[in-house]
């Protein structure tokens, strides 16, 4: 502390800072309320923005009709877009539908062609079942040789053994590839198939068959039955019936007289028989002019042809009665 210092000055009037603001001279009420917010006065700039469009166009003069026109324009645009979209969908569906129809039509045509082809094959099979089996058999016969010279009902092993011996002695074993066979346990003939060899032509097979045929028929061999061994090509049923007709006529005449049998000329390929100047029998040829129906003998048992015998012409050339000739033919018919 300091002694003798001057004491501080003390004012003799009231301190203004200690007085209430209300009592201070020269200050208004507003000065005493500095925290109150003044009311905002509307601005003319904000109003102008409210009536202006986003693209800078003023909307102050827009009418209800303008709005309706704008809505109608927008509606037309939406309808047009929907219409185009719908038309596109319909067109796409139509294209897909047309494509599927085309596929169905293609499949239908394919099935129709297949059915037609199948129907044709079925028709051919029916024809084969009715008459084609014989055709197939005739095709197989073209590659078959027939051997004979044995009595009827000769045992199979006797026929096959003697034929095998003949092949060895005649040196034709290299011409055949299969064994001879018979169609039953007891027969008078044997068969031999001659199938095509690898890379062999039809002409080569026919040559081999012909060599076997010439060797057998030229050997003058005799079987155990005491008959001459012979070989021939297998014939179709029609060919056999045609040749059998000639044999039947000649056999029947031989039953009457060996001289009559020797006087006929025979053509087995056509089934024709001549005696003197007359055609007395045939399969493929027509009777001579003047033939009488009651003197014609027709073989109705034949399946592939209608062979006939002119008994009147045969009686004229042989000097035998018609009834005698008829009886001989009937008696010698097999």
C-alpha atoms as a printed R data frame, in Angstrom:
    type eleno elety resid chain resno       x        y        z
1   ATOM     1    CA   UNK     A     1   0.000    0.000    0.000
2   ATOM     2    CA   UNK     A     2   1.132    3.496   -0.602
3   ATOM     3    CA   UNK     A     3   0.918    6.135    2.079
4   ATOM     4    CA   UNK     A     4   0.256    9.715    1.203
5   ATOM     5    CA   UNK     A     5  -1.279    8.834   -2.289
6   ATOM     6    CA   UNK     A     6  -4.147   10.869   -3.781
7   ATOM     7    CA   UNK     A     7  -7.509    9.331   -3.237
8   ATOM     8    CA   UNK     A     8  -9.490    8.310   -6.381
9   ATOM     9    CA   UNK     A     9 -12.116   10.688   -7.722
10  ATOM    10    CA   UNK     A    10 -15.653    9.695   -6.943
11  ATOM    11    CA   UNK     A    11 -18.349   11.164   -9.129
12  ATOM    12    CA   UNK     A    12 -21.006   13.016   -7.356
13  ATOM    13    CA   UNK     A    13 -23.863   12.123   -9.778
14  ATOM    14    CA   UNK     A    14 -25.404    8.803  -10.644
15  ATOM    15    CA   UNK     A    15 -23.599    6.457  -13.086
16  ATOM    16    CA   UNK     A    16 -25.468    6.234  -16.346
17  ATOM    17    CA   UNK     A    17 -24.243    2.742  -16.957
18  ATOM    18    CA   UNK     A    18 -25.958    1.612  -13.819
19  ATOM    19    CA   UNK     A    19 -29.282    3.012  -14.788
20  ATOM    20    CA   UNK     A    20 -31.977    1.111  -16.558
21  ATOM    21    CA   UNK     A    21 -32.013    1.585  -20.226
22  ATOM    22    CA   UNK     A    22 -35.578    2.876  -20.016
23  ATOM    23    CA   UNK     A    23 -34.324    5.795  -17.831
24  ATOM    24    CA   UNK     A    24 -31.531    6.765  -20.139
25  ATOM    25    CA   UNK     A    25 -32.180   10.024  -21.852
26  ATOM    26    CA   UNK     A    26 -32.302   10.214  -25.640
27  ATOM    27    CA   UNK     A    27 -32.983    6.461  -26.281
28  ATOM    28    CA   UNK     A    28 -36.221    5.218  -27.812
29  ATOM    29    CA   UNK     A    29 -38.143    2.026  -27.142
30  ATOM    30    CA   UNK     A    30 -36.866    0.428  -30.272
31  ATOM    31    CA   UNK     A    31 -33.316    0.819  -29.172
32  ATOM    32    CA   UNK     A    32 -34.146   -1.172  -26.111
33  ATOM    33    CA   UNK     A    33 -35.399   -4.124  -28.165
34  ATOM    34    CA   UNK     A    34 -32.575   -4.877  -30.537
35  ATOM    35    CA   UNK     A    35 -33.474   -8.628  -30.829
36  ATOM    36    CA   UNK     A    36 -36.907   -8.205  -32.365
37  ATOM    37    CA   UNK     A    37 -37.169   -9.245  -36.064
38  ATOM    38    CA   UNK     A    38 -38.527   -6.694  -38.462
39  ATOM    39    CA   UNK     A    39 -41.376   -7.748  -40.769
40  ATOM    40    CA   UNK     A    40 -40.313   -8.599  -44.346
41  ATOM    41    CA   UNK     A    41 -41.588   -6.311  -46.988
42  ATOM    42    CA   UNK     A    42 -42.712   -8.102  -50.197
43  ATOM    43    CA   UNK     A    43 -40.285   -7.657  -53.031
44  ATOM    44    CA   UNK     A    44 -41.399   -6.843  -56.559
45  ATOM    45    CA   UNK     A    45 -38.522   -8.904  -57.965
46  ATOM    46    CA   UNK     A    46 -39.920  -12.173  -56.525
47  ATOM    47    CA   UNK     A    47 -43.339  -11.451  -57.985
48  ATOM    48    CA   UNK     A    48 -41.892  -10.947  -61.382
49  ATOM    49    CA   UNK     A    49 -40.126  -14.350  -61.180
50  ATOM    50    CA   UNK     A    50 -43.334  -16.053  -60.191
51  ATOM    51    CA   UNK     A    51 -45.041  -15.056  -63.383
52  ATOM    52    CA   UNK     A    52 -42.119  -16.036  -65.638
53  ATOM    53    CA   UNK     A    53 -41.737  -19.398  -67.337
54  ATOM    54    CA   UNK     A    54 -38.736  -21.673  -67.044
55  ATOM    55    CA   UNK     A    55 -37.738  -20.916  -70.647
56  ATOM    56    CA   UNK     A    56 -37.879  -17.214  -70.201
57  ATOM    57    CA   UNK     A    57 -41.432  -16.790  -71.547
58  ATOM    58    CA   UNK     A    58 -43.808  -14.785  -69.433
59  ATOM    59    CA   UNK     A    59 -46.884  -16.624  -68.158
60  ATOM    60    CA   UNK     A    60 -48.677  -13.524  -67.046
61  ATOM    61    CA   UNK     A    61 -51.020  -13.616  -70.068
62  ATOM    62    CA   UNK     A    62 -51.624  -17.454  -70.227
63  ATOM    63    CA   UNK     A    63 -55.318  -18.275  -70.468
64  ATOM    64    CA   UNK     A    64 -57.304  -21.410  -69.644
65  ATOM    65    CA   UNK     A    65 -57.742  -22.085  -73.375
66  ATOM    66    CA   UNK     A    66 -53.987  -22.060  -73.812
67  ATOM    67    CA   UNK     A    67 -53.636  -24.648  -71.073
68  ATOM    68    CA   UNK     A    68 -56.363  -26.785  -72.638
69  ATOM    69    CA   UNK     A    69 -54.629  -26.611  -76.020
70  ATOM    70    CA   UNK     A    70 -51.342  -27.596  -74.427
71  ATOM    71    CA   UNK     A    71 -52.986  -30.559  -72.676
72  ATOM    72    CA   UNK     A    72 -54.693  -31.639  -75.919
73  ATOM    73    CA   UNK     A    73 -51.385  -31.465  -77.798
74  ATOM    74    CA   UNK     A    74 -49.671  -33.559  -75.145
75  ATOM    75    CA   UNK     A    75 -52.571  -36.034  -75.218
76  ATOM    76    CA   UNK     A    76 -52.263  -36.390  -79.012
77  ATOM    77    CA   UNK     A    77 -48.535  -37.029  -78.716
78  ATOM    78    CA   UNK     A    78 -49.112  -39.707  -76.066
79  ATOM    79    CA   UNK     A    79 -51.857  -41.337  -78.137
80  ATOM    80    CA   UNK     A    80 -49.644  -41.318  -81.234
81  ATOM    81    CA   UNK     A    81 -46.768  -42.896  -79.323
82  ATOM    82    CA   UNK     A    82 -49.086  -45.584  -77.891
83  ATOM    83    CA   UNK     A    83 -50.557  -46.213  -81.344
84  ATOM    84    CA   UNK     A    84 -47.131  -46.634  -82.905
85  ATOM    85    CA   UNK     A    85 -46.043  -48.932  -80.093
86  ATOM    86    CA   UNK     A    86 -49.214  -51.030  -80.446
87  ATOM    87    CA   UNK     A    87 -48.845  -51.228  -84.215
88  ATOM    88    CA   UNK     A    88 -45.243  -52.349  -83.781
89  ATOM    89    CA   UNK     A    89 -46.308  -55.087  -81.365
90  ATOM    90    CA   UNK     A    90 -49.103  -56.239  -83.683
91  ATOM    91    CA   UNK     A    91 -46.747  -56.298  -86.659
92  ATOM    92    CA   UNK     A    92 -44.189  -58.284  -84.696
93  ATOM    93    CA   UNK     A    93 -46.866  -60.772  -83.625
94  ATOM    94    CA   UNK     A    94 -48.101  -61.098  -87.199
95  ATOM    95    CA   UNK     A    95 -44.574  -61.790  -88.457
96  ATOM    96    CA   UNK     A    96 -44.029  -64.427  -85.791
97  ATOM    97    CA   UNK     A    97 -47.435  -65.914  -86.543
98  ATOM    98    CA   UNK     A    98 -46.681  -66.029  -90.280
99  ATOM    99    CA   UNK     A    99 -43.302  -67.634  -89.580
100 ATOM   100    CA   UNK     A   100 -44.932  -70.330  -87.438
101 ATOM   101    CA   UNK     A   101 -47.596  -70.959  -90.057
102 ATOM   102    CA   UNK     A   102 -44.857  -71.334  -92.689
103 ATOM   103    CA   UNK     A   103 -43.063  -73.824  -90.458
104 ATOM   104    CA   UNK     A   104 -46.285  -75.772  -89.926
105 ATOM   105    CA   UNK     A   105 -46.963  -75.796  -93.677
106 ATOM   106    CA   UNK     A   106 -43.430  -77.047  -94.354
107 ATOM   107    CA   UNK     A   107 -43.796  -79.823  -91.782
108 ATOM   108    CA   UNK     A   108 -47.219  -80.692  -93.186
109 ATOM   109    CA   UNK     A   109 -45.843  -80.945  -96.734
110 ATOM   110    CA   UNK     A   110 -42.982  -83.122  -95.483
111 ATOM   111    CA   UNK     A   111 -45.403  -85.406  -93.664
112 ATOM   112    CA   UNK     A   112 -47.639  -85.535  -96.718
113 ATOM   113    CA   UNK     A   113 -44.721  -86.524  -98.937
114 ATOM   114    CA   UNK     A   114 -43.678  -89.157  -96.409
115 ATOM   115    CA   UNK     A   115 -47.217  -90.527  -96.302
116 ATOM   116    CA   UNK     A   116 -47.365  -90.668 -100.089
117 ATOM   117    CA   UNK     A   117 -44.029  -92.486 -100.172
118 ATOM   118    CA   UNK     A   118 -45.194  -94.888  -97.463
119 ATOM   119    CA   UNK     A   119 -48.454  -95.476  -99.300
120 ATOM   120    CA   UNK     A   120 -46.541  -96.275 -102.465
121 ATOM   121    CA   UNK     A   121 -44.327  -98.734 -100.620
122 ATOM   122    CA   UNK     A   122 -47.382 -100.373  -99.038
123 ATOM   123    CA   UNK     A   123 -49.004 -100.666 -102.440
124 ATOM   124    CA   UNK     A   124 -45.890 -102.309 -103.865
125 ATOM   125    CA   UNK     A   125 -45.767 -104.670 -100.889
126 ATOM   126    CA   UNK     A   126 -49.399 -105.620 -101.462
127 ATOM   127    CA   UNK     A   127 -48.617 -106.301 -105.097
128 ATOM   128    CA   UNK     A   128 -45.670 -108.445 -104.080
129 ATOM   129    CA   UNK     A   129 -47.839 -110.331 -101.596
130 ATOM   130    CA   UNK     A   130 -50.465 -110.962 -104.263
131 ATOM   131    CA   UNK     A   131 -48.208 -111.897 -107.131
132 ATOM   132    CA   UNK     A   132 -44.783 -110.492 -106.497
133 ATOM   133    CA   UNK     A   133 -43.623 -113.450 -104.424
134 ATOM   134    CA   UNK     A   134 -43.501 -115.438 -107.621
135 ATOM   135    CA   UNK     A   135 -41.501 -112.630 -109.252
136 ATOM   136    CA   UNK     A   136 -38.938 -112.700 -106.449
137 ATOM   137    CA   UNK     A   137 -38.771 -116.486 -106.732
138 ATOM   138    CA   UNK     A   138 -38.232 -116.208 -110.467
139 ATOM   139    CA   UNK     A   139 -35.347 -113.778 -109.842
140 ATOM   140    CA   UNK     A   140 -33.691 -116.290 -107.539
141 ATOM   141    CA   UNK     A   141 -34.169 -119.029 -110.093
142 ATOM   142    CA   UNK     A   142 -31.982 -117.116 -112.541
143 ATOM   143    CA   UNK     A   143 -28.980 -117.972 -110.378
144 ATOM   144    CA   UNK     A   144 -29.909 -121.614 -109.778
145 ATOM   145    CA   UNK     A   145 -28.898 -124.801 -111.607
146 ATOM   146    CA   UNK     A   146 -31.024 -127.953 -111.601
147 ATOM   147    CA   UNK     A   147 -29.551 -131.475 -111.644
148 ATOM   148    CA   UNK     A   148 -31.511 -134.656 -112.420
149 ATOM   149    CA   UNK     A   149 -31.116 -138.313 -113.287
150 ATOM   150    CA   UNK     A   150 -32.423 -140.052 -110.168
151 ATOM   151    CA   UNK     A   151 -35.580 -142.013 -109.533
152 ATOM   152    CA   UNK     A   152 -38.437 -140.424 -107.695
153 ATOM   153    CA   UNK     A   153 -38.061 -140.462 -103.895
154 ATOM   154    CA   UNK     A   154 -34.305 -140.982 -103.988
155 ATOM   155    CA   UNK     A   155 -32.669 -140.176 -100.634
156 ATOM   156    CA   UNK     A   156 -31.148 -136.778 -100.253
157 ATOM   157    CA   UNK     A   157 -27.705 -138.000  -99.153
158 ATOM   158    CA   UNK     A   158 -27.460 -140.247 -102.237
159 ATOM   159    CA   UNK     A   159 -28.135 -137.313 -104.584
160 ATOM   160    CA   UNK     A   160 -25.773 -134.880 -102.869
161 ATOM   161    CA   UNK     A   161 -22.969 -137.459 -102.565
162 ATOM   162    CA   UNK     A   162 -23.075 -138.419 -106.229
163 ATOM   163    CA   UNK     A   163 -23.197 -134.782 -107.373
164 ATOM   164    CA   UNK     A   164 -20.223 -133.856 -105.183
165 ATOM   165    CA   UNK     A   165 -18.300 -136.806 -106.660
166 ATOM   166    CA   UNK     A   166 -19.152 -135.616 -110.171
167 ATOM   167    CA   UNK     A   167 -17.876 -132.089 -109.417
168 ATOM   168    CA   UNK     A   168 -14.552 -133.475 -108.197
169 ATOM   169    CA   UNK     A   169 -14.044 -135.835 -111.134
170 ATOM   170    CA   UNK     A   170 -14.977 -133.140 -113.662
171 ATOM   171    CA   UNK     A   171 -12.713 -130.528 -111.949
172 ATOM   172    CA   UNK     A   172 -15.416 -127.907 -111.580
173 ATOM   173    CA   UNK     A   173 -15.306 -127.446 -107.786
174 ATOM   174    CA   UNK     A   174 -13.659 -124.059 -108.299
175 ATOM   175    CA   UNK     A   175 -16.754 -122.877 -110.217
176 ATOM   176    CA   UNK     A   176 -19.168 -123.359 -107.312
177 ATOM   177    CA   UNK     A   177 -19.267 -121.719 -103.874
178 ATOM   178    CA   UNK     A   178 -22.208 -123.470 -102.207
179 ATOM   179    CA   UNK     A   179 -23.337 -127.042 -101.562
180 ATOM   180    CA   UNK     A   180 -25.999 -128.757 -103.641
181 ATOM   181    CA   UNK     A   181 -29.311 -129.337 -101.856
182 ATOM   182    CA   UNK     A   182 -32.747 -130.848 -102.276
183 ATOM   183    CA   UNK     A   183 -36.055 -129.344 -101.200
184 ATOM   184    CA   UNK     A   184 -37.038 -132.458  -99.249
185 ATOM   185    CA   UNK     A   185 -35.654 -135.672  -97.740
186 ATOM   186    CA   UNK     A   186 -36.527 -137.661 -100.873
187 ATOM   187    CA   UNK     A   187 -36.449 -136.120 -104.304
188 ATOM   188    CA   UNK     A   188 -35.446 -136.843 -107.898
189 ATOM   189    CA   UNK     A   189 -33.601 -133.572 -108.552
190 ATOM   190    CA   UNK     A   190 -31.093 -131.323 -106.767
191 ATOM   191    CA   UNK     A   191 -30.477 -127.573 -106.847
192 ATOM   192    CA   UNK     A   192 -27.336 -125.442 -106.726
193 ATOM   193    CA   UNK     A   193 -27.306 -121.693 -106.071
194 ATOM   194    CA   UNK     A   194 -24.687 -119.649 -107.902
195 ATOM   195    CA   UNK     A   195 -24.538 -116.262 -106.137
196 ATOM   196    CA   UNK     A   196 -22.390 -113.410 -107.365
197 ATOM   197    CA   UNK     A   197 -18.847 -113.370 -106.076
198 ATOM   198    CA   UNK     A   198 -17.119 -110.279 -104.738
199 ATOM   199    CA   UNK     A   199 -16.587 -107.751 -107.558
200 ATOM   200    CA   UNK     A   200 -18.111 -110.241 -110.042
201 ATOM   201    CA   UNK     A   201 -20.405 -109.064 -112.823
202 ATOM   202    CA   UNK     A   202 -23.577 -110.818 -113.917
203 ATOM   203    CA   UNK     A   203 -21.819 -111.938 -117.075
204 ATOM   204    CA   UNK     A   204 -19.149 -113.655 -114.960
205 ATOM   205    CA   UNK     A   205 -21.747 -115.588 -112.980
206 ATOM   206    CA   UNK     A   206 -23.527 -116.702 -116.141
207 ATOM   207    CA   UNK     A   207 -20.188 -117.886 -117.543
208 ATOM   208    CA   UNK     A   208 -19.548 -120.001 -114.440
209 ATOM   209    CA   UNK     A   209 -23.029 -121.489 -114.604
210 ATOM   210    CA   UNK     A   210 -22.569 -122.305 -118.271
211 ATOM   211    CA   UNK     A   211 -19.242 -124.048 -117.631
212 ATOM   212    CA   UNK     A   212 -20.839 -126.263 -114.973
213 ATOM   213    CA   UNK     A   213 -23.776 -127.052 -117.252
214 ATOM   214    CA   UNK     A   214 -21.523 -128.013 -120.190
215 ATOM   215    CA   UNK     A   215 -19.275 -130.145 -117.973
216 ATOM   216    CA   UNK     A   216 -22.181 -132.150 -116.526
217 ATOM   217    CA   UNK     A   217 -24.078 -132.641 -119.783
218 ATOM   218    CA   UNK     A   218 -20.904 -133.444 -121.716
219 ATOM   219    CA   UNK     A   219 -19.631 -136.045 -119.238
220 ATOM   220    CA   UNK     A   220 -22.235 -138.676 -120.152
221 ATOM   221    CA   UNK     A   221 -22.281 -139.704 -116.483
222 ATOM   222    CA   UNK     A   222 -24.806 -142.193 -115.066
223 ATOM   223    CA   UNK     A   223 -26.391 -142.010 -111.605
224 ATOM   224    CA   UNK     A   224 -27.025 -144.901 -109.220
225 ATOM   225    CA   UNK     A   225 -30.551 -145.022 -110.662
226 ATOM   226    CA   UNK     A   226 -29.087 -146.025 -114.032
227 ATOM   227    CA   UNK     A   227 -30.145 -142.740 -115.674
228 ATOM   228    CA   UNK     A   228 -28.085 -140.119 -117.387
229 ATOM   229    CA   UNK     A   229 -26.991 -137.224 -115.175
230 ATOM   230    CA   UNK     A   230 -28.160 -133.924 -116.614
231 ATOM   231    CA   UNK     A   231 -28.034 -130.241 -115.717
232 ATOM   232    CA   UNK     A   232 -30.182 -127.294 -116.798
233 ATOM   233    CA   UNK     A   233 -30.957 -123.740 -115.809
234 ATOM   234    CA   UNK     A   234 -33.764 -123.301 -113.327
235 ATOM   235    CA   UNK     A   235 -36.912 -122.045 -115.042
236 ATOM   236    CA   UNK     A   236 -39.747 -119.859 -113.914
237 ATOM   237    CA   UNK     A   237 -43.142 -121.354 -113.244
238 ATOM   238    CA   UNK     A   238 -44.459 -120.089 -116.563
239 ATOM   239    CA   UNK     A   239 -41.479 -121.491 -118.412
240 ATOM   240    CA   UNK     A   240 -41.945 -124.839 -116.694
241 ATOM   241    CA   UNK     A   241 -45.658 -124.921 -117.537
242 ATOM   242    CA   UNK     A   242 -44.893 -123.980 -121.134
243 ATOM   243    CA   UNK     A   243 -42.320 -126.748 -121.533
244 ATOM   244    CA   UNK     A   244 -44.489 -129.225 -119.647
245 ATOM   245    CA   UNK     A   245 -47.270 -128.716 -122.188
246 ATOM   246    CA   UNK     A   246 -45.007 -129.994 -124.982
247 ATOM   247    CA   UNK     A   247 -43.867 -132.933 -122.855
248 ATOM   248    CA   UNK     A   248 -47.487 -133.790 -122.034
249 ATOM   249    CA   UNK     A   249 -48.534 -133.953 -125.692
250 ATOM   250    CA   UNK     A   250 -45.489 -135.979 -126.705
251 ATOM   251    CA   UNK     A   251 -45.890 -138.348 -123.749
252 ATOM   252    CA   UNK     A   252 -49.566 -138.924 -124.569
253 ATOM   253    CA   UNK     A   253 -48.786 -139.711 -128.208
254 ATOM   254    CA   UNK     A   254 -46.034 -142.086 -127.059
255 ATOM   255    CA   UNK     A   255 -48.608 -143.918 -124.972
256 ATOM   256    CA   UNK     A   256 -50.483 -144.657 -128.204
257 ATOM   257    CA   UNK     A   257 -47.503 -145.316 -130.436
258 ATOM   258    CA   UNK     A   258 -43.789 -144.547 -130.341
259 ATOM   259    CA   UNK     A   259 -44.048 -143.721 -134.035
260 ATOM   260    CA   UNK     A   260 -46.537 -140.931 -133.336
261 ATOM   261    CA   UNK     A   261 -44.282 -139.485 -130.658
262 ATOM   262    CA   UNK     A   262 -41.360 -139.439 -133.098
263 ATOM   263    CA   UNK     A   263 -43.347 -137.621 -135.777
264 ATOM   264    CA   UNK     A   264 -43.934 -134.439 -133.816
265 ATOM   265    CA   UNK     A   265 -41.751 -131.327 -133.793
266 ATOM   266    CA   UNK     A   266 -41.529 -129.637 -130.426
267 ATOM   267    CA   UNK     A   267 -40.583 -126.088 -129.445
268 ATOM   268    CA   UNK     A   268 -40.390 -126.014 -125.653
269 ATOM   269    CA   UNK     A   269 -39.826 -122.250 -125.401
270 ATOM   270    CA   UNK     A   270 -43.259 -121.503 -126.849
271 ATOM   271    CA   UNK     A   271 -44.976 -124.748 -125.875
272 ATOM   272    CA   UNK     A   272 -45.754 -125.466 -129.520
273 ATOM   273    CA   UNK     A   273 -46.131 -128.910 -131.146
274 ATOM   274    CA   UNK     A   274 -46.385 -129.612 -134.887
275 ATOM   275    CA   UNK     A   275 -47.331 -132.774 -136.686
276 ATOM   276    CA   UNK     A   276 -47.139 -132.836 -140.476
277 ATOM   277    CA   UNK     A   277 -48.288 -129.433 -141.718
278 ATOM   278    CA   UNK     A   278 -50.481 -128.614 -138.729
279 ATOM   279    CA   UNK     A   279 -49.896 -126.805 -135.464
280 ATOM   280    CA   UNK     A   280 -51.592 -129.226 -133.104
281 ATOM   281    CA   UNK     A   281 -50.780 -127.665 -129.726
282 ATOM   282    CA   UNK     A   282 -49.292 -124.479 -128.241
283 ATOM   283    CA   UNK     A   283 -49.182 -122.122 -125.307
284 ATOM   284    CA   UNK     A   284 -48.348 -118.751 -126.807
285 ATOM   285    CA   UNK     A   285 -49.624 -119.170 -130.367
286 ATOM   286    CA   UNK     A   286 -53.206 -119.154 -131.614
287 ATOM   287    CA   UNK     A   287 -54.911 -122.239 -133.164
288 ATOM   288    CA   UNK     A   288 -54.961 -122.569 -136.936
289 ATOM   289    CA   UNK     A   289 -57.916 -121.336 -138.937
290 ATOM   290    CA   UNK     A   290 -60.788 -123.809 -139.077
291 ATOM   291    CA   UNK     A   291 -60.306 -125.200 -135.562
292 ATOM   292    CA   UNK     A   292 -63.571 -126.320 -133.957
293 ATOM   293    CA   UNK     A   293 -64.328 -125.391 -130.366
294 ATOM   294    CA   UNK     A   294 -65.679 -128.869 -129.508
295 ATOM   295    CA   UNK     A   295 -62.380 -130.393 -130.671
296 ATOM   296    CA   UNK     A   296 -60.211 -128.081 -128.560
297 ATOM   297    CA   UNK     A   297 -58.742 -129.409 -125.330
298 ATOM   298    CA   UNK     A   298 -57.684 -126.558 -122.993
299 ATOM   299    CA   UNK     A   299 -55.554 -127.155 -119.918
300 ATOM   300    CA   UNK     A   300 -57.450 -125.155 -117.300
301 ATOM   301    CA   UNK     A   301 -55.150 -126.329 -114.502
302 ATOM   302    CA   UNK     A   302 -52.287 -124.105 -115.708
303 ATOM   303    CA   UNK     A   303 -51.903 -120.941 -113.615
304 ATOM   304    CA   UNK     A   304 -49.753 -118.703 -115.799
305 ATOM   305    CA   UNK     A   305 -51.027 -119.592 -119.291
306 ATOM   306    CA   UNK     A   306 -53.842 -121.308 -121.193
307 ATOM   307    CA   UNK     A   307 -52.308 -124.139 -123.240
308 ATOM   308    CA   UNK     A   308 -54.469 -125.874 -125.834
309 ATOM   309    CA   UNK     A   309 -54.489 -128.997 -128.048
310 ATOM   310    CA   UNK     A   310 -56.347 -129.092 -131.361
311 ATOM   311    CA   UNK     A   311 -57.696 -132.656 -131.347
312 ATOM   312    CA   UNK     A   312 -59.173 -132.209 -134.810
313 ATOM   313    CA   UNK     A   313 -55.841 -131.268 -136.393
314 ATOM   314    CA   UNK     A   314 -54.018 -133.938 -134.387
315 ATOM   315    CA   UNK     A   315 -56.553 -136.573 -135.486
316 ATOM   316    CA   UNK     A   316 -56.149 -135.490 -139.112
317 ATOM   317    CA   UNK     A   317 -52.343 -135.823 -139.040
318 ATOM   318    CA   UNK     A   318 -52.119 -138.963 -136.851
319 ATOM   319    CA   UNK     A   319 -55.090 -140.809 -138.367
320 ATOM   320    CA   UNK     A   320 -56.371 -141.500 -134.831
321 ATOM   321    CA   UNK     A   321 -59.891 -140.846 -133.590
322 ATOM   322    CA   UNK     A   322 -60.527 -137.688 -131.609
323 ATOM   323    CA   UNK     A   323 -61.864 -139.597 -128.599
324 ATOM   324    CA   UNK     A   324 -58.849 -141.912 -128.551
325 ATOM   325    CA   UNK     A   325 -56.505 -138.935 -128.510
326 ATOM   326    CA   UNK     A   326 -58.605 -137.223 -125.825
327 ATOM   327    CA   UNK     A   327 -58.478 -140.330 -123.637
328 ATOM   328    CA   UNK     A   328 -54.681 -140.617 -124.004
329 ATOM   329    CA   UNK     A   329 -54.156 -136.961 -123.084
330 ATOM   330    CA   UNK     A   330 -56.419 -137.168 -120.039
331 ATOM   331    CA   UNK     A   331 -54.791 -140.400 -118.879
332 ATOM   332    CA   UNK     A   332 -51.253 -138.975 -119.113
333 ATOM   333    CA   UNK     A   333 -52.004 -135.648 -117.485
334 ATOM   334    CA   UNK     A   334 -49.917 -135.046 -114.344
